[in-house]
CSV table of C-alpha atoms and ligand atoms in Angstrom, one decimal:
chain,number,residue,atom,x,y,z
A,1,MET,CA,68.9,4.2,-15.8
A,2,LYS,CA,71.4,6.1,-13.6
A,3,GLN,CA,71.3,5.7,-9.9
A,4,PHE,CA,72.1,8.1,-7.0
A,5,PHE,CA,73.0,7.5,-3.4
A,6,ILE,CA,72.5,10.1,-0.8
A,7,GLN,CA,73.3,10.0,2.9
A,8,THR,CA,72.2,12.8,5.2
A,9,PHE,CA,73.8,13.7,8.5
A,10,GLY,CA,72.7,16.4,11.0
A,11,CYS,CA,69.6,18.5,11.6
A,12,GLN,CA,66.1,18.7,10.0
A,13,MET,CA,67.3,21.5,7.8
A,14,ASN,CA,69.7,19.0,6.2
A,15,VAL,CA,67.0,16.4,5.9
A,16,TYR,CA,64.9,18.9,4.0
A,17,ASP,CA,67.9,19.8,1.8
A,18,GLY,CA,68.3,16.1,1.1
A,19,TRP,CA,64.7,15.8,0.0
A,20,ARG,CA,65.1,18.6,-2.5
A,21,ILE,CA,68.3,17.1,-3.9
A,22,ALA,CA,66.7,13.7,-4.3
A,23,THR,CA,63.7,15.2,-6.0
A,24,MET,CA,65.9,17.1,-8.4
A,25,LEU,CA,67.8,13.9,-9.3
A,26,LYS,CA,64.6,11.9,-9.8
A,27,SER,CA,63.3,14.7,-12.0
A,28,ARG,CA,66.3,14.0,-14.2
A,29,GLY,CA,65.3,10.4,-14.6
A,30,MET,CA,67.6,8.9,-11.9
A,31,THR,CA,66.5,6.4,-9.3
A,32,GLN,CA,67.7,6.3,-5.7
A,33,THR,CA,69.8,3.4,-4.4
A,34,GLU,CA,70.7,2.4,-0.8
A,35,ASN,CA,73.8,0.7,-2.2
A,36,VAL,CA,76.9,2.8,-2.7
A,37,SER,CA,78.5,0.3,-5.1
A,38,ASP,CA,75.5,0.6,-7.5
A,39,ALA,CA,75.5,4.4,-7.6
A,40,ASP,CA,76.5,6.6,-10.5
A,41,ILE,CA,76.5,9.7,-8.2
A,42,ILE,CA,77.2,9.6,-4.5
A,43,ILE,CA,76.3,12.6,-2.3
A,44,LEU,CA,77.0,13.0,1.4
A,45,ASN,CA,74.8,15.8,2.8
A,46,THR,CA,76.9,16.8,5.8
A,47,CYS,CA,76.8,18.4,9.2
A,48,ALA,CA,79.7,20.4,10.8
A,49,VAL,CA,78.2,21.3,14.2
A,50,ARG,CA,80.7,19.2,16.2
A,51,ALA,CA,84.1,17.9,15.1
A,52,LYS,CA,82.8,14.4,15.4
A,53,ALA,CA,80.2,15.1,12.8
A,54,THR,CA,82.8,16.4,10.4
A,55,ASP,CA,85.1,13.4,11.1
A,56,LYS,CA,82.2,11.0,10.4
A,57,VAL,CA,81.9,12.5,6.9
A,58,PHE,CA,85.6,11.9,6.1
A,59,SER,CA,85.6,8.4,7.4
A,60,ALA,CA,82.5,7.7,5.3
A,61,LEU,CA,84.2,9.1,2.3
A,62,GLY,CA,87.2,6.8,3.0
A,63,ARG,CA,84.9,3.7,2.9
A,64,ILE,CA,82.9,4.9,-0.1
A,65,ARG,CA,85.9,5.7,-2.3
A,66,ARG,CA,86.9,2.0,-2.0
A,67,ALA,CA,83.4,0.7,-2.6
A,68,LYS,CA,82.2,2.9,-5.4
A,69,LYS,CA,82.2,2.2,-9.2
A,70,PRO,CA,85.4,3.7,-10.6
A,71,ASP,CA,83.6,6.2,-12.8
A,72,ALA,CA,80.9,7.2,-10.2
A,73,LEU,CA,80.8,10.9,-9.2
A,74,MET,CA,81.3,11.5,-5.5
A,75,GLY,CA,80.9,14.7,-3.6
A,76,ILE,CA,79.8,16.5,-0.4
A,77,VAL,CA,77.1,19.1,0.1
A,78,GLY,CA,76.1,21.0,3.1
A,79,CYS,CA,77.9,22.4,6.2
A,80,VAL,CA,81.2,20.4,6.0
A,81,ALA,CA,81.6,21.6,2.4
A,82,ARG,CA,81.3,25.2,3.6
A,83,GLU,CA,83.6,24.5,6.7
A,84,VAL,CA,86.4,22.8,4.7
A,85,GLY,CA,86.0,24.3,1.2
A,86,SER,CA,88.7,23.4,-1.4
A,87,ASP,CA,90.7,21.6,1.2
A,88,ALA,CA,88.2,18.8,0.9
A,89,PHE,CA,89.8,18.0,-2.6
A,90,ARG,CA,93.2,17.8,-1.0
A,91,ARG,CA,92.0,15.5,1.7
A,92,VAL,CA,90.0,13.2,-0.7
A,93,PRO,CA,91.3,13.6,-4.2
A,94,GLU,CA,88.5,11.5,-5.7
A,95,LEU,CA,85.9,14.1,-4.8
A,96,ASN,CA,84.2,15.6,-7.8
A,97,PHE,CA,82.1,18.3,-6.1
A,98,VAL,CA,82.0,20.4,-2.9
A,99,LEU,CA,78.8,22.4,-2.5
A,100,GLY,CA,77.7,24.5,0.5
A,101,PRO,CA,74.3,24.5,2.2
A,102,GLN,CA,73.2,27.5,0.1
A,103,SER,CA,74.7,26.3,-3.2
A,104,TYR,CA,73.6,22.7,-3.6
A,105,HIS,CA,71.2,23.7,-6.3
A,106,LYS,CA,74.3,24.0,-8.5
A,107,LEU,CA,74.6,20.2,-8.5
A,108,PRO,CA,73.2,19.8,-12.1
A,109,GLN,CA,76.4,21.6,-13.3
A,110,ILE,CA,78.5,18.5,-12.3
A,111,LEU,CA,75.9,16.2,-14.0
A,112,ASP,CA,76.3,18.2,-17.2
A,113,ASN,CA,80.1,18.4,-17.0
A,114,PRO,CA,81.2,15.3,-15.2
A,115,ASP,CA,84.9,15.7,-16.1
A,116,THR,CA,85.3,18.9,-14.2
A,117,ARG,CA,85.6,19.6,-10.4
A,118,LEU,CA,82.9,21.8,-8.9
A,119,LEU,CA,83.5,23.9,-5.9
A,120,ASN,CA,80.8,26.4,-4.8
A,121,ILE,CA,80.5,27.4,-1.1
A,122,ASP,CA,78.9,30.8,-1.8
A,123,LEU,CA,76.2,32.1,0.5
A,124,GLY,CA,73.6,32.3,-2.1
A,125,GLY,CA,70.8,33.3,0.3
A,126,LEU,CA,67.4,32.0,-0.5
A,127,GLU,CA,67.9,31.4,-4.2
A,128,LYS,CA,68.2,27.6,-3.7
A,129,PHE,CA,64.5,27.3,-2.6
A,130,ASP,CA,63.3,28.4,-6.0
A,131,GLU,CA,65.8,26.7,-8.3
A,132,LEU,CA,65.0,23.1,-7.6
A,133,PRO,CA,61.8,21.2,-8.5
A,134,GLN,CA,59.2,20.8,-5.7
A,135,MET,CA,58.5,17.4,-4.3
A,136,THR,CA,55.6,15.7,-5.9
A,137,THR,CA,54.4,13.9,-2.8
A,138,ALA,CA,55.0,15.4,0.7
A,139,PRO,CA,56.0,13.3,3.7
A,140,THR,CA,53.3,13.0,6.4
A,141,VAL,CA,55.5,15.2,8.5
A,142,SER,CA,56.7,17.9,6.2
A,143,TYR,CA,59.5,20.3,7.0
A,144,ILE,CA,59.0,23.8,5.7
A,145,PRO,CA,62.1,26.0,6.0
A,146,ILE,CA,61.0,29.6,6.6
A,147,GLN,CA,64.5,31.0,7.2
A,148,GLU,CA,68.1,30.4,6.5
A,149,GLY,CA,71.1,31.3,8.6
A,150,CYS,CA,71.4,32.9,12.0
A,151,ASN,CA,72.3,36.3,13.4
A,152,HIS,CA,72.8,35.3,17.0
A,153,CYS,CA,76.5,34.5,16.7
A,154,CYS,CA,76.8,32.2,19.8
A,155,THR,CA,80.5,31.9,20.2
A,156,TYR,CA,80.6,28.0,20.0
A,157,CYS,CA,78.5,27.8,16.8
A,158,ILE,CA,79.8,27.2,13.3
A,159,VAL,CA,76.3,27.7,11.7
A,160,PRO,CA,76.5,31.5,11.2
A,161,TYR,CA,79.6,30.7,9.1
A,162,THR,CA,78.2,27.7,7.3
A,163,ARG,CA,74.7,29.0,6.7
A,164,GLY,CA,75.3,32.7,6.8
A,165,ARG,CA,73.3,35.6,8.0
A,166,GLU,CA,69.7,35.2,8.9
A,167,LEU,CA,67.2,35.6,6.1
A,168,SER,CA,63.5,35.0,6.3
A,169,ARG,CA,61.6,33.7,3.3
A,170,SER,CA,58.6,35.6,2.1
A,171,PHE,CA,55.3,34.8,3.8
A,172,ASP,CA,53.8,33.9,0.4
A,173,ASP,CA,56.6,31.5,-0.4
A,174,CYS,CA,56.3,29.8,3.0
A,175,MET,CA,52.5,29.5,2.6
A,176,ARG,CA,52.8,28.3,-1.0
A,177,ASP,CA,55.1,25.5,0.1
A,178,THR,CA,52.9,24.7,3.1
A,179,LEU,CA,49.8,24.5,1.0
A,180,HIS,CA,51.6,22.3,-1.6
A,181,ALA,CA,52.7,20.0,1.2
A,182,ALA,CA,49.1,19.8,2.6
A,183,LYS,CA,47.7,19.0,-0.9
A,184,THR,CA,50.3,16.3,-1.5
A,185,GLY,CA,50.2,14.3,1.7
A,186,ALA,CA,51.4,16.3,4.7
A,187,VAL,CA,49.4,16.0,8.0
A,188,GLU,CA,51.9,17.7,10.2
A,189,ILE,CA,53.9,20.9,9.4
A,190,CYS,CA,57.2,21.6,11.1
A,191,PHE,CA,58.5,25.1,10.4
A,192,LEU,CA,62.3,25.2,10.3
A,193,GLY,CA,64.9,27.8,11.0
A,194,GLN,CA,68.0,28.1,13.0
A,195,ASN,CA,66.3,30.9,14.8
A,196,VAL,CA,62.7,30.0,13.7
A,197,ASN,CA,60.9,32.2,16.2
A,198,GLY,CA,62.8,35.2,14.9
A,199,TYR,CA,61.0,34.8,11.6
A,200,LYS,CA,60.2,38.3,10.3
A,201,TYR,CA,59.3,39.2,6.7
A,202,THR,CA,58.1,42.6,5.6
A,203,ASP,CA,56.4,42.7,2.2
A,204,GLU,CA,56.5,45.5,-0.5
A,205,ASN,CA,53.5,47.2,1.2
A,206,GLY,CA,55.3,47.4,4.5
A,207,LYS,CA,53.3,44.7,6.2
A,208,THR,CA,55.3,42.6,8.5
A,209,PHE,CA,54.7,38.8,9.0
A,210,ARG,CA,55.8,36.8,12.0
A,211,LEU,CA,55.8,33.1,12.8
A,212,SER,CA,52.5,33.6,14.6
A,213,ASP,CA,51.0,34.7,11.2
A,214,LEU,CA,52.3,31.5,9.5
A,215,ILE,CA,50.9,29.3,12.3
A,216,ARG,CA,47.5,31.1,12.2
A,217,GLU,CA,47.2,30.7,8.4
A,218,THR,CA,48.4,27.1,8.4
A,219,ALA,CA,45.9,26.1,11.1
A,220,LYS,CA,43.1,27.0,8.6
A,221,ILE,CA,44.3,24.2,6.2
A,222,PRO,CA,41.9,21.3,6.8
A,223,GLU,CA,44.5,18.6,5.9
A,224,ILE,CA,46.9,19.8,8.5
A,225,MET,CA,46.3,18.4,11.9
A,226,ARG,CA,49.5,19.3,13.7
A,227,ILE,CA,51.9,22.2,13.6
A,228,ARG,CA,55.2,22.7,15.3
A,229,PHE,CA,58.4,24.7,14.8
A,230,THR,CA,62.1,24.3,15.7
A,231,SER,CA,64.5,25.7,16.9
A,232,SER,CA,63.6,28.6,19.1
A,233,TYR,CA,65.8,31.3,20.6
A,234,PRO,CA,64.5,32.1,24.2
A,235,THR,CA,64.3,35.9,23.9
A,236,GLU,CA,62.6,35.8,20.5
A,237,MET,CA,59.6,34.1,22.1
A,238,THR,CA,57.3,37.1,21.7
A,239,ASP,CA,53.8,37.4,23.2
A,240,ASP,CA,52.0,37.0,19.8
A,241,LEU,CA,53.7,33.6,19.5
A,242,ILE,CA,53.1,32.5,23.1
A,243,GLU,CA,49.4,33.4,22.5
A,244,MET,CA,49.3,30.9,19.6
A,245,PHE,CA,49.7,28.1,22.2
A,246,ALA,CA,46.5,29.3,23.8
A,247,THR,CA,44.4,29.9,20.6
A,248,GLU,CA,45.6,27.3,18.1
A,249,PRO,CA,44.8,23.7,19.2
A,250,LYS,CA,46.7,22.4,16.1
A,251,LEU,CA,49.9,23.8,17.5
A,252,LEU,CA,51.4,21.0,19.5
A,253,PRO,CA,52.0,21.5,23.2
A,254,PHE,CA,55.7,20.9,22.8
A,255,LEU,CA,58.5,23.5,22.3
A,256,ASN,CA,62.2,23.1,21.7
A,257,MET,CA,63.8,26.1,23.3
A,258,PRO,CA,67.5,25.4,24.0
A,259,ILE,CA,69.0,27.0,27.1
A,260,GLN,CA,72.5,25.5,26.5
A,261,SER,CA,73.7,26.3,30.0
A,262,GLY,CA,72.3,27.2,33.4
A,263,SER,CA,75.2,29.4,34.4
A,264,PRO,CA,75.0,33.1,33.8
A,265,ASN,CA,78.8,33.3,33.4
A,266,VAL,CA,78.9,30.6,30.8
A,267,LEU,CA,75.9,32.1,28.9
A,268,ARG,CA,77.7,35.4,28.8
A,269,ARG,CA,80.8,33.8,27.3
A,270,MET,CA,78.6,31.9,24.9
A,271,ASN,CA,77.2,35.3,23.8
A,272,ARG,CA,73.7,34.3,24.8
A,273,PRO,CA,72.6,37.5,26.5
A,274,TYR,CA,69.6,36.4,28.5
A,275,ASP,CA,69.3,35.8,32.2
A,276,LEU,CA,67.7,32.8,33.9
A,277,ASP,CA,64.8,34.8,35.3
A,278,GLN,CA,64.0,36.0,31.8
A,279,TYR,CA,64.1,32.4,30.5
A,280,ILE,CA,62.0,31.1,33.5
A,281,SER,CA,59.4,33.9,33.0
A,282,ILE,CA,59.0,32.9,29.3
A,283,VAL,CA,58.4,29.3,30.4
A,284,GLU,CA,55.8,30.5,32.9
A,285,LYS,CA,54.0,32.5,30.3
A,286,LEU,CA,54.0,29.5,28.0
A,287,ARG,CA,52.5,27.3,30.8
A,288,ILE,CA,49.8,29.8,31.4
A,289,ALA,CA,49.0,29.9,27.7
A,290,ARG,CA,49.0,26.1,27.4
A,291,PRO,CA,49.0,24.3,30.8
A,292,ASP,CA,50.0,20.9,29.2
A,293,ILE,CA,53.0,22.3,27.4
A,294,GLN,CA,56.4,20.5,27.7
A,295,ILE,CA,59.7,22.1,26.8
A,296,SER,CA,62.9,20.5,25.4
A,297,SER,CA,66.4,21.9,25.3
A,298,ASP,CA,69.9,21.3,24.0
A,299,PHE,CA,72.8,21.6,26.4
A,300,ILE,CA,76.5,22.1,25.9
A,301,VAL,CA,78.7,20.8,28.8
A,302,GLY,CA,82.4,21.6,29.2
A,303,PHE,CA,82.3,25.0,27.5
A,304,PRO,CA,85.7,26.8,28.1
A,305,ASP,CA,86.2,27.8,31.7
A,306,GLU,CA,83.0,26.0,32.9
A,307,SER,CA,83.5,25.4,36.6
A,308,ASP,CA,81.9,22.6,38.7
A,309,SER,CA,79.5,25.2,40.1
A,310,ASP,CA,78.7,26.5,36.6
A,311,PHE,CA,77.9,22.9,35.7
A,312,ASP,CA,75.8,22.5,38.8
A,313,GLU,CA,73.7,25.4,37.8
A,314,THR,CA,73.0,23.6,34.5
A,315,LEU,CA,71.8,20.5,36.5
A,316,GLN,CA,69.6,22.7,38.6
A,317,ILE,CA,67.9,24.5,35.7
A,318,ALA,CA,67.3,21.1,33.9
A,319,LYS,CA,65.5,19.9,37.0
A,320,ARG,CA,63.7,23.1,37.6
A,321,ILE,CA,62.2,23.4,34.1
A,322,GLY,CA,61.7,19.6,33.8
A,323,TYR,CA,62.8,19.4,30.2
A,324,ILE,CA,61.7,16.4,28.3
A,325,ASN,CA,63.2,15.0,25.0
A,326,SER,CA,66.5,16.9,25.4
A,327,TYR,CA,70.0,16.5,24.1
A,328,CYS,CA,73.3,17.3,25.6
A,329,PHE,CA,76.7,17.5,23.9
A,330,LYS,CA,80.3,17.9,25.0
A,331,TYR,CA,81.6,21.3,23.8
A,332,SER,CA,83.5,20.8,20.6
A,333,PRO,CA,85.8,23.6,19.4
A,334,ARG,CA,85.0,24.5,15.8
A,335,PRO,CA,86.9,26.5,13.2
A,336,HIS,CA,85.4,29.9,12.3
A,337,THR,CA,84.1,30.4,15.9
A,338,GLY,CA,85.3,32.6,18.8
A,339,ALA,CA,85.1,30.1,21.6
A,340,ALA,CA,87.7,27.8,20.0
A,341,LEU,CA,90.2,30.5,20.8
A,342,LEU,CA,89.2,31.0,24.5
A,343,PRO,CA,91.6,30.0,27.2
A,344,ASN,CA,90.8,27.3,29.8
A,345,GLN,CA,89.5,24.7,27.4
A,346,ILE,CA,88.0,21.8,29.6
A,347,PRO,CA,89.8,18.4,29.5
A,348,GLU,CA,87.9,15.6,27.7
A,349,ASN,CA,87.5,13.4,30.9
A,350,ILE,CA,85.7,16.3,32.7
A,351,LYS,CA,83.5,16.9,29.7
A,352,ALA,CA,82.7,13.2,29.6
A,353,SER,CA,81.8,12.9,33.3
A,354,ARG,CA,79.6,16.1,33.2
A,355,LEU,CA,77.9,14.7,30.1
A,356,ALA,CA,77.1,11.5,31.9
A,357,LEU,CA,75.7,13.3,34.9
A,358,LEU,CA,73.5,15.6,32.8
A,359,ASP,CA,72.4,12.7,30.6
A,360,ASN,CA,71.3,10.8,33.7
A,361,THR,CA,69.3,13.7,35.0
A,362,LEU,CA,67.6,14.3,31.7
A,363,ASN,CA,66.8,10.6,31.3
A,364,GLU,CA,65.3,10.5,34.7
A,365,ILE,CA,63.1,13.5,33.9
A,366,GLN,CA,62.1,11.8,30.6
A,367,ARG,CA,61.3,8.6,32.3
A,368,SER,CA,59.1,10.2,34.9
A,369,PHE,CA,57.3,12.2,32.3
A,370,ASN,CA,56.7,9.1,30.2
A,371,ILE,CA,55.3,7.3,33.3
A,372,SER,CA,53.1,10.2,34.0
A,373,CYS,CA,51.5,9.6,30.6
A,374,ILE,CA,50.2,6.2,31.6
A,375,ASP,CA,46.4,6.0,31.4
A,376,LYS,CA,46.2,9.3,29.4
A,377,THR,CA,44.7,9.3,26.0
A,378,LEU,CA,46.7,11.3,23.5
A,379,PRO,CA,46.0,12.2,19.8
A,380,CYS,CA,48.9,10.6,17.9
A,381,LEU,CA,50.2,10.6,14.4
A,382,TYR,CA,51.0,7.3,12.6
A,383,GLU,CA,54.7,6.9,11.6
A,384,GLY,CA,54.8,3.4,10.2
A,385,PRO,CA,55.0,-0.2,11.1
A,386,ASP,CA,57.6,-1.5,13.6
A,387,LYS,CA,60.2,-4.1,12.5
A,388,THR,CA,57.9,-7.0,13.3
A,389,GLY,CA,55.0,-5.6,11.3
A,390,LEU,CA,52.7,-6.5,14.2
A,391,HIS,CA,52.7,-3.0,15.7
A,392,ALA,CA,52.2,0.5,14.6
A,393,VAL,CA,54.6,3.3,15.6
A,394,TYR,CA,52.8,6.5,16.6
A,395,ARG,CA,54.2,9.9,17.6
A,396,THR,CA,52.5,11.6,20.6
A,397,PRO,CA,52.1,15.4,20.7
A,398,TYR,CA,55.3,15.5,22.8
A,399,MET,CA,57.3,13.6,20.1
A,400,GLN,CA,57.4,10.4,22.2
A,401,GLN,CA,57.4,7.2,20.2
A,402,CYS,CA,54.4,5.0,21.1
A,403,ILE,CA,54.1,1.3,20.0
A,404,VAL,CA,50.6,0.2,19.5
A,405,ALA,CA,49.5,-3.5,18.8
A,406,LEU,CA,47.5,-3.6,15.6
A,407,ALA,CA,45.4,-6.4,17.1
A,408,GLY,CA,43.8,-7.5,13.8
A,409,LYS,CA,43.3,-3.9,12.5
A,410,SER,CA,44.3,-4.1,8.8
A,411,ASP,CA,45.6,-0.6,8.6
A,412,ALA,CA,46.6,2.0,11.1
A,413,PRO,CA,44.7,5.3,11.0
A,414,THR,CA,46.9,8.4,10.3
A,415,MET,CA,45.6,10.1,13.4
A,416,ALA,CA,44.4,8.1,16.4
A,417,ASN,CA,43.5,8.6,20.0
A,418,ILE,CA,45.9,6.3,21.8
A,419,THR,CA,45.6,5.3,25.5
A,420,ILE,CA,49.0,4.9,27.0
A,421,THR,CA,49.4,1.6,28.8
A,422,ASP,CA,53.1,1.3,29.6
A,423,ALA,CA,56.2,3.5,29.6
A,424,ASN,CA,59.9,3.5,30.0
A,425,LYS,CA,62.7,6.1,29.3
A,426,ALA,CA,62.8,5.5,25.6
A,427,SER,CA,59.2,4.9,24.5
A,428,LEU,CA,55.6,4.3,25.3
A,429,ARG,CA,53.2,1.5,24.7
A,430,GLY,CA,49.6,2.1,24.0
A,431,LYS,CA,46.3,0.9,22.6
A,432,PHE,CA,43.7,2.4,20.4
A,433,ALA,CA,41.2,4.3,22.6
A,434,GLU,CA,37.7,2.9,22.8
B,1,LIG,N1,79.9,21.9,20.5
B,1,LIG,C1,79.0,21.2,21.0
B,1,LIG,N2,77.7,21.3,20.7
B,1,LIG,C2,77.3,22.3,19.9
B,1,LIG,N3,76.1,22.7,19.4
B,1,LIG,C3,76.3,23.7,18.6
B,1,LIG,N4,77.6,24.0,18.4
B,1,LIG,C4,78.3,23.1,19.3
B,1,LIG,C5,79.6,22.9,19.6
B,1,LIG,N5,80.6,23.7,19.1
B,1,LIG,C6,74.9,22.1,19.9
B,1,LIG,C7,74.0,23.1,20.5
B,1,LIG,C8,72.9,23.3,19.5
B,1,LIG,C9,72.8,21.9,18.9
B,1,LIG,C10,72.2,21.9,17.5
B,1,LIG,O1,74.2,21.6,18.8
B,1,LIG,O2,73.4,22.6,21.7
B,1,LIG,O3,71.6,23.7,20.0
B,2,LIG,FE1,74.7,20.6,11.3
B,2,LIG,FE2,74.1,23.1,12.0
B,2,LIG,FE3,74.6,22.6,9.5
B,2,LIG,FE4,72.3,21.6,10.6
B,2,LIG,S1,72.9,23.8,10.2
B,2,LIG,S2,73.7,20.5,9.3
B,2,LIG,S3,73.1,21.2,12.7
B,2,LIG,S4,76.0,22.4,11.2
């Protein structure tokens, strides 16, 4: 029996793409291996968002080409394939295939013709969703992509190049996949899109569907206990969607809505045309709709020409909003993006010290939020056992990890009310509520 090895880098969209590829290979009678040297086909499912992510792929390829069986097929799919294109074959001559994030469904071509080289980085739109077989069992937390690509064109971002213009899948396709996931094991649905709250689909009768319609419909499915979505663009946070936080208890009180910077000057150069008052008023509306809501963000530090006072405004907004569970990154110039050509690129040491400062601030906010959860009882979703097997790992509605002693319980319930007993920056400890 042939074996395949797949390693996924990057965002949840890539994780989903990886699931679809694995399902397709299994449907052709292959089994998955964690060991590169046993594999007959090796797939790196790649991320290009920062230069480091792309470098990681090429160093992994360097290791793999020495470890693999001589006749194993090896290739890259996803965003680096699209970023680098045919140059990937020059950099790593052993590569057999290079397939972009919208053309990985062409992978069977290389299985049928293993002696050729396959390059396809076309923007095939939504066609990939229908070409590959559906998963037979859904993960407890199932990702449902409702959209591909992005129209926002932030000047730092390679995604509009790698994943193309924004396209929303039809409401019926999204609901068909959601129902299928619910019937085959999903308990939580996470809708995915680069600009997920911009989801908009108009059917042949002229009826337009938004993300709020998907949430409302999904909340009716008895098997689904929790709903969330990522990643949101601030100004697409429309009132109908904010209203969902008030009316749909299954929608988690947690929202990822990246601000990227707290400086109006930097935001303008990033081509993110919202002002801070607008952002703050959206957060206020969300808090009125759902008083216990928490917000997370991504931040970029060291964007070209970012001054100390620009950066200070980022620190201020991080504290003002009180973001939990956030990520910050050093700006990384990417090919196919406008900001890479801007003057006044920031030296690496300044980027590093700003990153450390912002990280500290965000960690402090996270720690105090985690501590504020002590003695609260939260409905949590079971993720799996910890390494010792003595504890269960649960996920709170705010995506915090919570370790719970099994204390003689033979199996952990999928959903459980957990009373938080202890907390630090990274995680919580809890016990099953009485
Ligand atoms: N450099 C650094 N971070 C980036 N991101 C996107 N592009 C870049 C870049 N060129 C970050 C943004 C985005 C997250 C997924 O990655 O913060 O929200
Ligand atoms: Fe990385 Fe962005 Fe591609 Fe996701 S869409 S894999 S974050 S470059």
